[in-house]
Coordinates of C-alpha atoms and ligand atoms in Angstrom, one line a residue:
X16 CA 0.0 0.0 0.0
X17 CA 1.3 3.6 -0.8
X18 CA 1.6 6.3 1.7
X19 CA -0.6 9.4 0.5
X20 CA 1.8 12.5 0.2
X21 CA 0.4 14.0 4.1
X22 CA 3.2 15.9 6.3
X23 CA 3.1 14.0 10.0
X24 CA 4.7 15.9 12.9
X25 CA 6.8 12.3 13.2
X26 CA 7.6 9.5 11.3
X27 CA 8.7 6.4 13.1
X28 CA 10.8 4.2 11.2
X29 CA 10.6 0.4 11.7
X30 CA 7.9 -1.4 14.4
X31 CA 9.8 -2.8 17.1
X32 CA 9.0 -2.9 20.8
X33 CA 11.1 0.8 20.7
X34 CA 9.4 2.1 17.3
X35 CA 6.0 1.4 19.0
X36 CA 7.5 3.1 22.1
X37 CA 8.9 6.3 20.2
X38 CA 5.3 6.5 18.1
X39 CA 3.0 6.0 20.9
X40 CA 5.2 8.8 23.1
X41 CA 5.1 11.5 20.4
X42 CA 1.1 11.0 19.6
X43 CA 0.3 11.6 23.0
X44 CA 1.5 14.5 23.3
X45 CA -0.8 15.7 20.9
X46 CA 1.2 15.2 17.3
X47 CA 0.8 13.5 14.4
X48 CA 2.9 9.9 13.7
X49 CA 3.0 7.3 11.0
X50 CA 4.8 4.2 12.4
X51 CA 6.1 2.4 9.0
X52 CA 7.5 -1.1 8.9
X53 CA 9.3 -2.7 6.3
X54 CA 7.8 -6.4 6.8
X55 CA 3.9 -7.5 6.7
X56 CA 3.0 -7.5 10.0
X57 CA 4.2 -5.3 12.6
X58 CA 6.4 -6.2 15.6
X59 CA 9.8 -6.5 14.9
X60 CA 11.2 -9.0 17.8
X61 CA 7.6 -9.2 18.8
X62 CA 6.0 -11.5 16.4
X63 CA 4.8 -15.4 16.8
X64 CA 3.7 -17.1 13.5
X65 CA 2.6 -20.9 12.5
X66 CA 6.4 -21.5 12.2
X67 CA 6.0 -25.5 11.8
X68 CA 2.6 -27.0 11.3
X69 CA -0.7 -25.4 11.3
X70 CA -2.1 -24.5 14.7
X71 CA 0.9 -24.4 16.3
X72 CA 2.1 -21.2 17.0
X73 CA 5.7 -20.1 17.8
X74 CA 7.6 -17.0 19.0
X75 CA 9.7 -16.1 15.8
X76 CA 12.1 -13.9 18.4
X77 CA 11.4 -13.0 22.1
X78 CA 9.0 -15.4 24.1
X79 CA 9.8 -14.6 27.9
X80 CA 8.8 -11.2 29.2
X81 CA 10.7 -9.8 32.3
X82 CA 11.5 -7.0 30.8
X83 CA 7.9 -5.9 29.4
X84 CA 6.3 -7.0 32.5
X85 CA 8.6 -4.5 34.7
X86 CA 8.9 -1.3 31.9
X87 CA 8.1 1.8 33.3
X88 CA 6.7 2.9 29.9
X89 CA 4.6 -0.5 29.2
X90 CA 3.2 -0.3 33.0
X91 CA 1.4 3.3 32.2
X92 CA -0.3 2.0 28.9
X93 CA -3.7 0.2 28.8
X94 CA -2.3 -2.7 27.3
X95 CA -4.7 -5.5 28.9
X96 CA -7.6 -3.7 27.5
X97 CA -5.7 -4.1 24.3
X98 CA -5.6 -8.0 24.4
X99 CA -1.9 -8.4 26.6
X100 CA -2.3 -10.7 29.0
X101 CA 0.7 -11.8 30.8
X102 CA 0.8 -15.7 32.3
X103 CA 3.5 -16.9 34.7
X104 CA 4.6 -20.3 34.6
X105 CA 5.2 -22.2 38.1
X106 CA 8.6 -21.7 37.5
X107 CA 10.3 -19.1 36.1
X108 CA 13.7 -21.3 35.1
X109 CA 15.3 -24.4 35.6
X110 CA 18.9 -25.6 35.5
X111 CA 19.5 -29.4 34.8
X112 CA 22.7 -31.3 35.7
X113 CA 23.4 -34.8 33.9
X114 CA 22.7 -36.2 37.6
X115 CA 19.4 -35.5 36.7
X116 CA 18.9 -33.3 39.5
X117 CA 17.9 -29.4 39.1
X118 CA 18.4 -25.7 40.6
X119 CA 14.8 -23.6 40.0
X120 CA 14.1 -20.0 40.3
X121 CA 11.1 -19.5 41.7
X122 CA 9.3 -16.0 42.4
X123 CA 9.8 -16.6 46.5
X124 CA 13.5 -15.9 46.8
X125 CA 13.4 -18.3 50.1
X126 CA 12.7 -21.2 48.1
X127 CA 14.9 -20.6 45.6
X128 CA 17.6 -19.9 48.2
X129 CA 16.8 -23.5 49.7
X130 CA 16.9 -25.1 46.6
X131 CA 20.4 -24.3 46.6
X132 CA 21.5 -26.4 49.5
X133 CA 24.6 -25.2 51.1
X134 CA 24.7 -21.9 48.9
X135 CA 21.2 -20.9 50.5
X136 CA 23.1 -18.1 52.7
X137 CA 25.3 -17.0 49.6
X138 CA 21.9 -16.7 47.4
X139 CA 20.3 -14.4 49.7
X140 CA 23.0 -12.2 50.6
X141 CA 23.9 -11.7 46.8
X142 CA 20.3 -11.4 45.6
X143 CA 18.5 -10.0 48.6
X144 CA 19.5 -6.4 48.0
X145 CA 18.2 -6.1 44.6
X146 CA 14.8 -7.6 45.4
X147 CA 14.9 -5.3 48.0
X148 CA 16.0 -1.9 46.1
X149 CA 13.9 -3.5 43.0
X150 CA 11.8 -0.6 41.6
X151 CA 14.6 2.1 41.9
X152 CA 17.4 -0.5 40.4
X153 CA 15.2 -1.0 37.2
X154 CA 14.1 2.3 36.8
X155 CA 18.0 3.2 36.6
X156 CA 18.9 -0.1 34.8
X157 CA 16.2 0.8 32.2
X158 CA 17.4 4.1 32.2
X159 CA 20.4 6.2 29.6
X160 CA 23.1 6.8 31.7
X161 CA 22.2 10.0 34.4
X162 CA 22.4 10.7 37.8
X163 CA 20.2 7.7 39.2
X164 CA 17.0 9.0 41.7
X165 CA 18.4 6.3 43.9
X166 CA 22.3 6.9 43.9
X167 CA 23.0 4.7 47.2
X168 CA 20.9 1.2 45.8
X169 CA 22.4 2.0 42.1
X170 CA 25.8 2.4 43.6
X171 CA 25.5 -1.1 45.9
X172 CA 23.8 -2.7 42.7
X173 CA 26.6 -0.9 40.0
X174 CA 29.3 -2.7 42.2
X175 CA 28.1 -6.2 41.6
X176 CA 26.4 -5.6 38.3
X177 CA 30.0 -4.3 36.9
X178 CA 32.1 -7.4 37.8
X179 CA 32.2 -10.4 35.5
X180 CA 30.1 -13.5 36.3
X181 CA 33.1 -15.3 36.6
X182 CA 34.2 -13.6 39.7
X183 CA 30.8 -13.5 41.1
X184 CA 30.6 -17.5 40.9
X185 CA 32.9 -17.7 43.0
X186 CA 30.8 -16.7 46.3
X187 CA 29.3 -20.4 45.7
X188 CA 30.4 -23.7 46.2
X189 CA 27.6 -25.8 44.8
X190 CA 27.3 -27.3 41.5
X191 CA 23.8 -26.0 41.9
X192 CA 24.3 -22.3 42.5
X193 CA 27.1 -22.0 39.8
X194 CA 25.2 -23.3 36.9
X195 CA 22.4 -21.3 38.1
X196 CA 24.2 -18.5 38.1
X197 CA 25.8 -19.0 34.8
X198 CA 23.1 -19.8 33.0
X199 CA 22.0 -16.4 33.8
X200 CA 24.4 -14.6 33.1
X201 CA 24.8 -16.0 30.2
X202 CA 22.2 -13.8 28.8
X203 CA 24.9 -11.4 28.4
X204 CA 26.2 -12.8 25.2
X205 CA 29.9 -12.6 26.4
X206 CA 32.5 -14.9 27.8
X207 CA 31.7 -14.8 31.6
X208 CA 35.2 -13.6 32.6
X209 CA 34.2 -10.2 30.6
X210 CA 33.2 -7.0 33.0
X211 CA 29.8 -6.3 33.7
X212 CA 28.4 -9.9 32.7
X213 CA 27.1 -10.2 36.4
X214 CA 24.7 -7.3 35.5
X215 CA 22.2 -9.7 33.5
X216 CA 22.6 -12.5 35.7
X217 CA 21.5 -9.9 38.8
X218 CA 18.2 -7.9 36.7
X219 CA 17.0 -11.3 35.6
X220 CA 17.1 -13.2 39.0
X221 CA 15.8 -10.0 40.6
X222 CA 12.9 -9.7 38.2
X223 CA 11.7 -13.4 38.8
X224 CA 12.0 -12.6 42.5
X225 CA 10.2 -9.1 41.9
X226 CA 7.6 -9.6 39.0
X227 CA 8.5 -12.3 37.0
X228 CA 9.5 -14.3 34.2
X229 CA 5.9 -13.8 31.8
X230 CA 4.9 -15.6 28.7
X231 CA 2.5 -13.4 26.6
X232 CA -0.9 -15.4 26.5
X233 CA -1.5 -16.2 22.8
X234 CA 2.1 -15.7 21.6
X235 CA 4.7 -12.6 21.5
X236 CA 2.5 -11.0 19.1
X237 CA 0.0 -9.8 21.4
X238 CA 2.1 -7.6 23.1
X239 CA 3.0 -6.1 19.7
X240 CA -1.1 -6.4 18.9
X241 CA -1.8 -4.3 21.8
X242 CA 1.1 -1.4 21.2
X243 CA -0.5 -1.3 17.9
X244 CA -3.9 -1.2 18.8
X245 CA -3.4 1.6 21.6
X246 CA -1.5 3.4 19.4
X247 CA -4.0 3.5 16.6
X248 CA -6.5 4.6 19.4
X249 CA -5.3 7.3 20.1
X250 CA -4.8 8.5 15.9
X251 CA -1.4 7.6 15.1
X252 CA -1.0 6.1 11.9
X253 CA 0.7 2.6 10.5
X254 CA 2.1 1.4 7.4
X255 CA 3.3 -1.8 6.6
X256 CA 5.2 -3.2 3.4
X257 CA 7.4 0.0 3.8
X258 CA 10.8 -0.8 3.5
X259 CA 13.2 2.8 4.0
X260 CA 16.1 2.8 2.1
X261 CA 16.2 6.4 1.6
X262 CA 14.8 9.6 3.1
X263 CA 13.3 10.4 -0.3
X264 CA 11.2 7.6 0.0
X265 CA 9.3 9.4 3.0
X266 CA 6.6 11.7 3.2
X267 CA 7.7 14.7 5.1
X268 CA 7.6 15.2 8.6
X269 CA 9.7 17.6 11.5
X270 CA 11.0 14.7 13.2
X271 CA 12.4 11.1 12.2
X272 CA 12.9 8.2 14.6
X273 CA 14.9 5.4 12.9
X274 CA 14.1 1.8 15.1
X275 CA 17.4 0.4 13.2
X276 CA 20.8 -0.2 14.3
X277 CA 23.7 1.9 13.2
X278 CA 24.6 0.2 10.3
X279 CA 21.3 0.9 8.4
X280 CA 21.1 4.3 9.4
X281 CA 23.8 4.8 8.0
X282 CA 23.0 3.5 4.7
X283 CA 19.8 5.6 4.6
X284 CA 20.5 8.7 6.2
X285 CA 25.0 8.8 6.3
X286 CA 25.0 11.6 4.2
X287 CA 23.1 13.9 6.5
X288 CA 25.5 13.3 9.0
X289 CA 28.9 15.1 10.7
X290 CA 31.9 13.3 9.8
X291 CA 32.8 12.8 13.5
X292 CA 28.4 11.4 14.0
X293 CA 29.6 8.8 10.5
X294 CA 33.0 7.9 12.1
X295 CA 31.1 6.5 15.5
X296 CA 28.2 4.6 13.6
X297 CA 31.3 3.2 11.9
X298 CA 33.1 1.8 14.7
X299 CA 30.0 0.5 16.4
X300 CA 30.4 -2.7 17.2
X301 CA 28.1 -6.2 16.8
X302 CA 28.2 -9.5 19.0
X303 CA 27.7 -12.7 18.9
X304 CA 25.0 -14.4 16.7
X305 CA 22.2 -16.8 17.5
X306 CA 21.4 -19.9 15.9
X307 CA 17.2 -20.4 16.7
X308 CA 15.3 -23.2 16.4
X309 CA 11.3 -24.2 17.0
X310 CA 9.8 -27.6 17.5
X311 CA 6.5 -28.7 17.4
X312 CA 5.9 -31.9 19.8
X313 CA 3.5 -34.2 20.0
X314 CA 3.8 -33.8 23.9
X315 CA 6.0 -32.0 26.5
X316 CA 9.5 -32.6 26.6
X317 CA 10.5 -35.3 28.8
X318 CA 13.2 -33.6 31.2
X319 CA 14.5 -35.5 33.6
X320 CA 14.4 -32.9 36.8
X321 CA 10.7 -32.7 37.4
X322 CA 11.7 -28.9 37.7
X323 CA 12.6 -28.8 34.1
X324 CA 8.7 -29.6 33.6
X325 CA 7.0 -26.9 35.5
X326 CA 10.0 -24.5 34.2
X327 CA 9.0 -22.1 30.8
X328 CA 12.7 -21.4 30.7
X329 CA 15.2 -23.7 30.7
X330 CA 18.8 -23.7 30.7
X331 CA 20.8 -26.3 29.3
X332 CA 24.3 -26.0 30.0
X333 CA 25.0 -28.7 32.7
X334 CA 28.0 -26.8 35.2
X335 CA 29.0 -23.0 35.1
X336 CA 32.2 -24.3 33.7
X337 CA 30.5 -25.8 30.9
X338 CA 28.6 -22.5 30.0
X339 CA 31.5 -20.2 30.4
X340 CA 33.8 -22.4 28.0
X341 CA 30.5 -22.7 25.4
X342 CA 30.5 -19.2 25.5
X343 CA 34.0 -18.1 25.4
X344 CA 34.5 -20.5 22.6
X345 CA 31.4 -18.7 20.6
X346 CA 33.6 -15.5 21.3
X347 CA 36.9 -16.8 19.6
X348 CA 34.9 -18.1 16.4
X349 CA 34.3 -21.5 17.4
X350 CA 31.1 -23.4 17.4
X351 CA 31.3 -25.5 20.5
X352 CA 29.9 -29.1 20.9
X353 CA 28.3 -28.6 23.9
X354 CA 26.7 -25.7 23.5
X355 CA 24.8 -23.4 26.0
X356 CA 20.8 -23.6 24.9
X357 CA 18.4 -21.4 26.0
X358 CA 14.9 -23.2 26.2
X359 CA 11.4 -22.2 26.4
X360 CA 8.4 -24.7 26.6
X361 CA 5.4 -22.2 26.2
X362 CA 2.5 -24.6 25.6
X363 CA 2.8 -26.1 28.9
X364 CA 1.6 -23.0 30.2
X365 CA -0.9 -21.5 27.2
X366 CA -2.3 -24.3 26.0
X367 CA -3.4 -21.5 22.8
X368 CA -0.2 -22.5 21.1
X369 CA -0.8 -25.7 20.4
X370 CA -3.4 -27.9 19.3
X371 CA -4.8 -30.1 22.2
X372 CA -2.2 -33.0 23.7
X373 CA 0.2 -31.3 21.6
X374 CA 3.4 -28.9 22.3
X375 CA 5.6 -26.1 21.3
X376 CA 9.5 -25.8 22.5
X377 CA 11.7 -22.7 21.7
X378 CA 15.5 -22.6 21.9
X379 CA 18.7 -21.0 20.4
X380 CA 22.3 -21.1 21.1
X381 CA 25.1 -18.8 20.3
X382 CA 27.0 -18.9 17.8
X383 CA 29.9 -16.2 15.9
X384 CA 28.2 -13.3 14.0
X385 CA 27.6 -14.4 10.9
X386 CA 27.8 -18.0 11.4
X387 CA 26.3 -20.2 8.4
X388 CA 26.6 -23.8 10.7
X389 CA 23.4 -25.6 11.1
X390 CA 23.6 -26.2 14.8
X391 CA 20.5 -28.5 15.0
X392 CA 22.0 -31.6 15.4
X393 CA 24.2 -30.1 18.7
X394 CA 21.5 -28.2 20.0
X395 CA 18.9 -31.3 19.8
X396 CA 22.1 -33.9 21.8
X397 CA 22.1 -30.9 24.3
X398 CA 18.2 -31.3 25.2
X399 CA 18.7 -34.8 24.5
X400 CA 21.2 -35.1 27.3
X401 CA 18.6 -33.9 29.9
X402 CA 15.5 -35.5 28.7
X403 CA 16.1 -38.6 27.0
X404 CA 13.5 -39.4 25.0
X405 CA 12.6 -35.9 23.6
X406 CA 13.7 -36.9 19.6
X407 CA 11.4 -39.3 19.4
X408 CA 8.6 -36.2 20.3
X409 CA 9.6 -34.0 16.7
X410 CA 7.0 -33.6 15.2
X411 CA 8.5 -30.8 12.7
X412 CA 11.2 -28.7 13.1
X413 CA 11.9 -25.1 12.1
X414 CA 15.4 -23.6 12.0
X415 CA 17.2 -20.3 11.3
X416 CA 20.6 -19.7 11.1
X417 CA 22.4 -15.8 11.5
X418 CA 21.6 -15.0 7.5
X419 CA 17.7 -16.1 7.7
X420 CA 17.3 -14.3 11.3
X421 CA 18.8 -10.8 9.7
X422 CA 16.9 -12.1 6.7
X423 CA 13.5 -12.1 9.4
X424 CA 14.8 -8.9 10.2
X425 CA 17.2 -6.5 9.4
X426 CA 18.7 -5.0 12.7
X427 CA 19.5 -8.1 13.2
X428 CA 23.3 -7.9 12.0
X429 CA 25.4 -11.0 11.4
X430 CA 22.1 -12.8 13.8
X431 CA 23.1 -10.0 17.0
X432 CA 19.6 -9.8 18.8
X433 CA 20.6 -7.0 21.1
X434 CA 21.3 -4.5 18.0
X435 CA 25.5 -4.9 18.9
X436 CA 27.4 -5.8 21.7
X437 CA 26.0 -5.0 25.1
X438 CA 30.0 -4.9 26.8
X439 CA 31.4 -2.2 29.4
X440 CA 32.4 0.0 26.9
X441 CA 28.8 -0.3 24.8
X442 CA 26.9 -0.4 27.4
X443 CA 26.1 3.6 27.8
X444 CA 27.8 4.6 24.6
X445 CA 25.4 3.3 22.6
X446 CA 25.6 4.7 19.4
X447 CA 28.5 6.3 21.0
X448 CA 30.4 8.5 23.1
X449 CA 27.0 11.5 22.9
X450 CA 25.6 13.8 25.4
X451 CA 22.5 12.3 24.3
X452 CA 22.6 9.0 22.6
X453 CA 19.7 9.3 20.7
X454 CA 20.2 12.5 19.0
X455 CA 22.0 12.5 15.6
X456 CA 24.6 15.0 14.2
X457 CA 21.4 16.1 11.7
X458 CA 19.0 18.1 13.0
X459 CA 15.5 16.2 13.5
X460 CA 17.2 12.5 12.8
X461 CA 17.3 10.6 16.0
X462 CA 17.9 6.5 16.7
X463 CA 15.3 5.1 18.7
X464 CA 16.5 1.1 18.6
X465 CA 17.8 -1.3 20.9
X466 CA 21.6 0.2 19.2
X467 CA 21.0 3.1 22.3
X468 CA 20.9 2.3 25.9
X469 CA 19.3 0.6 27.7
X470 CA 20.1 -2.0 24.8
X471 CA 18.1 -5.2 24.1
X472 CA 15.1 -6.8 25.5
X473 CA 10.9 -6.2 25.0
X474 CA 10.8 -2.9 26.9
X475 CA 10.6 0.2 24.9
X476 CA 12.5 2.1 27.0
X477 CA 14.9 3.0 24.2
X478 CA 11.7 4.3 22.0
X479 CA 10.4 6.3 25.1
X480 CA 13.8 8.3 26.2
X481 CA 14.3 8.7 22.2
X482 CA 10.8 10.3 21.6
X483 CA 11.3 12.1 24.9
X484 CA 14.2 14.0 23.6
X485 CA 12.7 15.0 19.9
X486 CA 9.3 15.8 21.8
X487 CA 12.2 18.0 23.7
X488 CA 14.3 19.3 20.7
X489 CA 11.5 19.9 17.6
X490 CA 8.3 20.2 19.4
X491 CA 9.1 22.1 22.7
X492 CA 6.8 19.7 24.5
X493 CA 7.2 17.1 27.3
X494 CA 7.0 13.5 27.1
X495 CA 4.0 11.6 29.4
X496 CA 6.3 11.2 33.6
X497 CA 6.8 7.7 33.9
X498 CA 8.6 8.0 36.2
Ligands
LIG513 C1 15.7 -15.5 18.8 C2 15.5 -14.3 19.7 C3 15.1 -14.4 21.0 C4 14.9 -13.3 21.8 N1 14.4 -13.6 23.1 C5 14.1 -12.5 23.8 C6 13.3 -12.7 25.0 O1 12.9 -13.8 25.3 N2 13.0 -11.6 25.7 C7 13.4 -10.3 25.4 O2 13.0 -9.4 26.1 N3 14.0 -10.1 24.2 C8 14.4 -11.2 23.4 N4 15.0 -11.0 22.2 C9 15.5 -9.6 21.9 C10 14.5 -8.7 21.4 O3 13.7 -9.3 20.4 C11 15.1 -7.4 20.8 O4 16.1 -6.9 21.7 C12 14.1 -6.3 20.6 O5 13.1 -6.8 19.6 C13 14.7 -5.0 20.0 O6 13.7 -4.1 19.8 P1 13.8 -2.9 18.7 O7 12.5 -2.2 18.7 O8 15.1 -2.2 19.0 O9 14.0 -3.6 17.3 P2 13.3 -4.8 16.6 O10 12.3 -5.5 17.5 O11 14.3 -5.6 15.9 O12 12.4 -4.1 15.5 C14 12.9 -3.4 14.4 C15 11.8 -3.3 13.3 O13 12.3 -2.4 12.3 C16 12.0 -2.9 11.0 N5 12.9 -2.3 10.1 C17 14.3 -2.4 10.1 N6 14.8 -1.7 9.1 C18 13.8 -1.1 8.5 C19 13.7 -0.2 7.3 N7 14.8 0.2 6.7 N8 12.5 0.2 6.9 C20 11.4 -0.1 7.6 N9 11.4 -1.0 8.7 C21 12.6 -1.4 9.1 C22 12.2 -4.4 11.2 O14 11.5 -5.1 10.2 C23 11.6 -4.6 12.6 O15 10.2 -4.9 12.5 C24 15.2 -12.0 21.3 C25 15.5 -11.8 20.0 C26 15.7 -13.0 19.1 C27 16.0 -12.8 17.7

């Protein structure tokens, strides 16, 4: 469909989490947007689609929802009357061991700490403070870098979250606690000795403990579904089949918000830009890649760990050695044999997603950026290893590798989900070194992705501080407080 020739105060580029964010911010202040989106359907990382066989529906990207559940943006829209409806599963995640034993996180921090046998003490005291300093630690964790409304919790919280996973593991002695803890952290993407890879490990644990570790009832889409439908509530505008690959292609409007990562902004809008702004989005740079696979079962899998059952995450990585050498190989270009897989098992918990008796199971692994392996085979012994039996239980199998996943969608460079490495030195820069990260060297161009801080994840926090600061800069007017 072709866009009529109409100026719009703002045109949001691209229809992730953070492009619904930045659209939804600058129409309610009382402006005109048009939210375009290269693909068919809107969502970006958001989507869920028949990926195998009919009926059975899939999260294409994102599937657990910690991060959504506790965004201070999300939290102030009407989204439930919009068709979101969060559902936690018993437990949040399980660790398996090849004794066929388990560590769980639950949402009561007590019997997660008990779970963990000797380390129960160790669990507390390293946990316990961010439960307890949750809503200001987010709120600055979800935050671009700024003096923090809590500095004393952010300060206790930046101490731990800054040190690498590896030297954190060390306060435990259990088999237990360590995979636990590693399996978490491994969210960071990194090897474990790298700074600041406690700092996922810590938000994660202390959002199961806080809100929890949400599956959206019907598949990822919904939460996309009811962004959309909000935003088109309140007269913002959307296109789809609109891919930008140029500024002429656009209708025109006072500001732009580009939900795409450095190196596509680039493409589309370099020449616009200082030669110091080009030399940054140069140098940004992108992690590791993901290799993503979905089953359909014809029933659950059969885990060992009667944990692992009531789990919708699971982590499969057996000790925190094991993990940290999976992902340090990943780092130095290797594709390791036992690799760490991230597991979801959403039908167990909304039975919507697959037809009745039936399943659905979502994992990936990491793998180098731009990695062309088909890691099926490794990935499949992996889950195989803690619930023998679960082959025989394939119905279909769908599988893409780091080209098909930037394929699926373009800010997904080399298969990087995060929109480029979330390290020490990324971390706040993102774009780079700016008083404000979202604002570009051209007047009215600003970067509204996961590429600024606080980085990846379903949370539109990037979208709202980006729209906050053109509603600031073009418009003279103030974003909705949410805080
Ligand atoms: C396999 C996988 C698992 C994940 N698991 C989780 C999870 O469980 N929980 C979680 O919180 N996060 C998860 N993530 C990460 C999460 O999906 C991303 O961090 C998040 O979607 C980033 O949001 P965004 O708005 O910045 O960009 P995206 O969601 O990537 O959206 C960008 C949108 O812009 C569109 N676009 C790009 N270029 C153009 C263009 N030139 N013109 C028009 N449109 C364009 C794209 O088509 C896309 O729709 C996962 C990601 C993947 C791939």
């Amino acid at each position: 469909m072709s866009v009529n020739k109409t100026d719009y105060d703002a045109i949001v580029i691209g229809s992730g989490p953070n492009g619904l964010a930045a659209a939804i911010t600058i129409q309610q202040a009382g402006l005109s947007v048009l939210l375009v989106e290269a693909k068919e359907t809107i969502g970006g990382g958001m989507r869920s689609a028949e990926l195998t066989l009919p009926h059975f529906i899939h999260d294409v990207c994102s599937a657990i929802h910690p991060l959504a559940e506790c965004s201070p943006f999300f939290k102030t829209l009407p989204l439930e009357k919009h068709g979101l409806e969060f559902i936690d599963p018993v437990i949040a995640a399980a660790h398996p061991f090849t004794d066929g034993t388990a560590a769980a996180l639950y949402k009561s921090i007590e019997q997660t700490a008990k779970g963990l046998g000797e380390d129960e003490g160790s669990y507390y005291k390293l946990i316990n403070p961010v439960v307890k300093n949750w809503p200001g630690i987010i709120a600055g964790v979800l935050a671009p870098l700024h003096f923090p409304k809590h500095p004393f919790d952010m300060a206790r919280f930046g101490l731990k979250a800054l040190t690498s996973a590896q030297h954190v593991s060390k306060i435990f002695q259990s088999k237990k606690a360590r995979g636990l803890w590693g399996g978490m952290a491994a969210h960071s993407i990194q090897p474990l000795s790298n700074a600041a890879t406690s700092a996922p490990g810590l938000i994660l644990m202390g959002a199961a403990h806080s809100t929890g570790w949400p599956l959206a009832k019907g598949g990822s889409q919904t939460i996309a579904n009811a962004l959309a439908s909000y935003f088109l509530s309140i007269g913002g505008s959307i296109e789809t089949n609109f891919y930008v690959d140029s500024l002429n292609k656009l209708p025109s409007a006072r500001a732009l918000l580009f939900d795409v990562t450095p190196k596509q902004l680039l493409t589309i809008a370099g020449y616009k830009f200082s030669s110091l702004y080009k030399w940054q989005l140069e140098r940004y740079r992108y992690g590791l890649g993901v290799f993503k696979i979905d089953w359909a079962l014809d029933g659950p899998i059969p885990f060992t760990a009667p944990e692992c059952r009531q789990a919708g995450t699971v982590h499969l990585g057996n000790t925190f050695e094991e993990i940290a050498d999976s992902e340090q190989q990943t780092s130095d270009g290797k594709h390791p044999q036992k690799p760490f897989v991230l597991l979801t098992q959403q039908s167990l918990f909304d039975p919507s997603r697959a037809p009745e008796g039936k399943h659905t199971a979502w994992a990936y692994c990491h793998v180098p950026n731009g990695s062309r392996l088909n890691m099926t085979r490794l990935i499949e012994k992996q889950v195989e290893r803690f619930a023998p039996g679960f082959g025989d239980r394939i119905m279909e199998r769908h599988v893409m590798n780091t080209a098909q996943i930037e394929e699926y969608n373009p800010n997904y460079i080399g298969g990087d989900i995060v929109g480029g490495v979330m390290d020490l030195r990324q971390l706040f820069t993102r774009p780079g070194l700016r008083l404000s990260p979202y604002k570009t060297s051209a007047r009215g161009i600003y970067i509204c992705s996961s590429s600024t801080p606080p980085g990846g994840g379903i949370h539109g926090m990037c979208g709202y501080h980006a729209a906050k600061k053109a509603l600031r800069d073009v418009f003279n007017k103030k974003a909705a407080v949410i805080y």
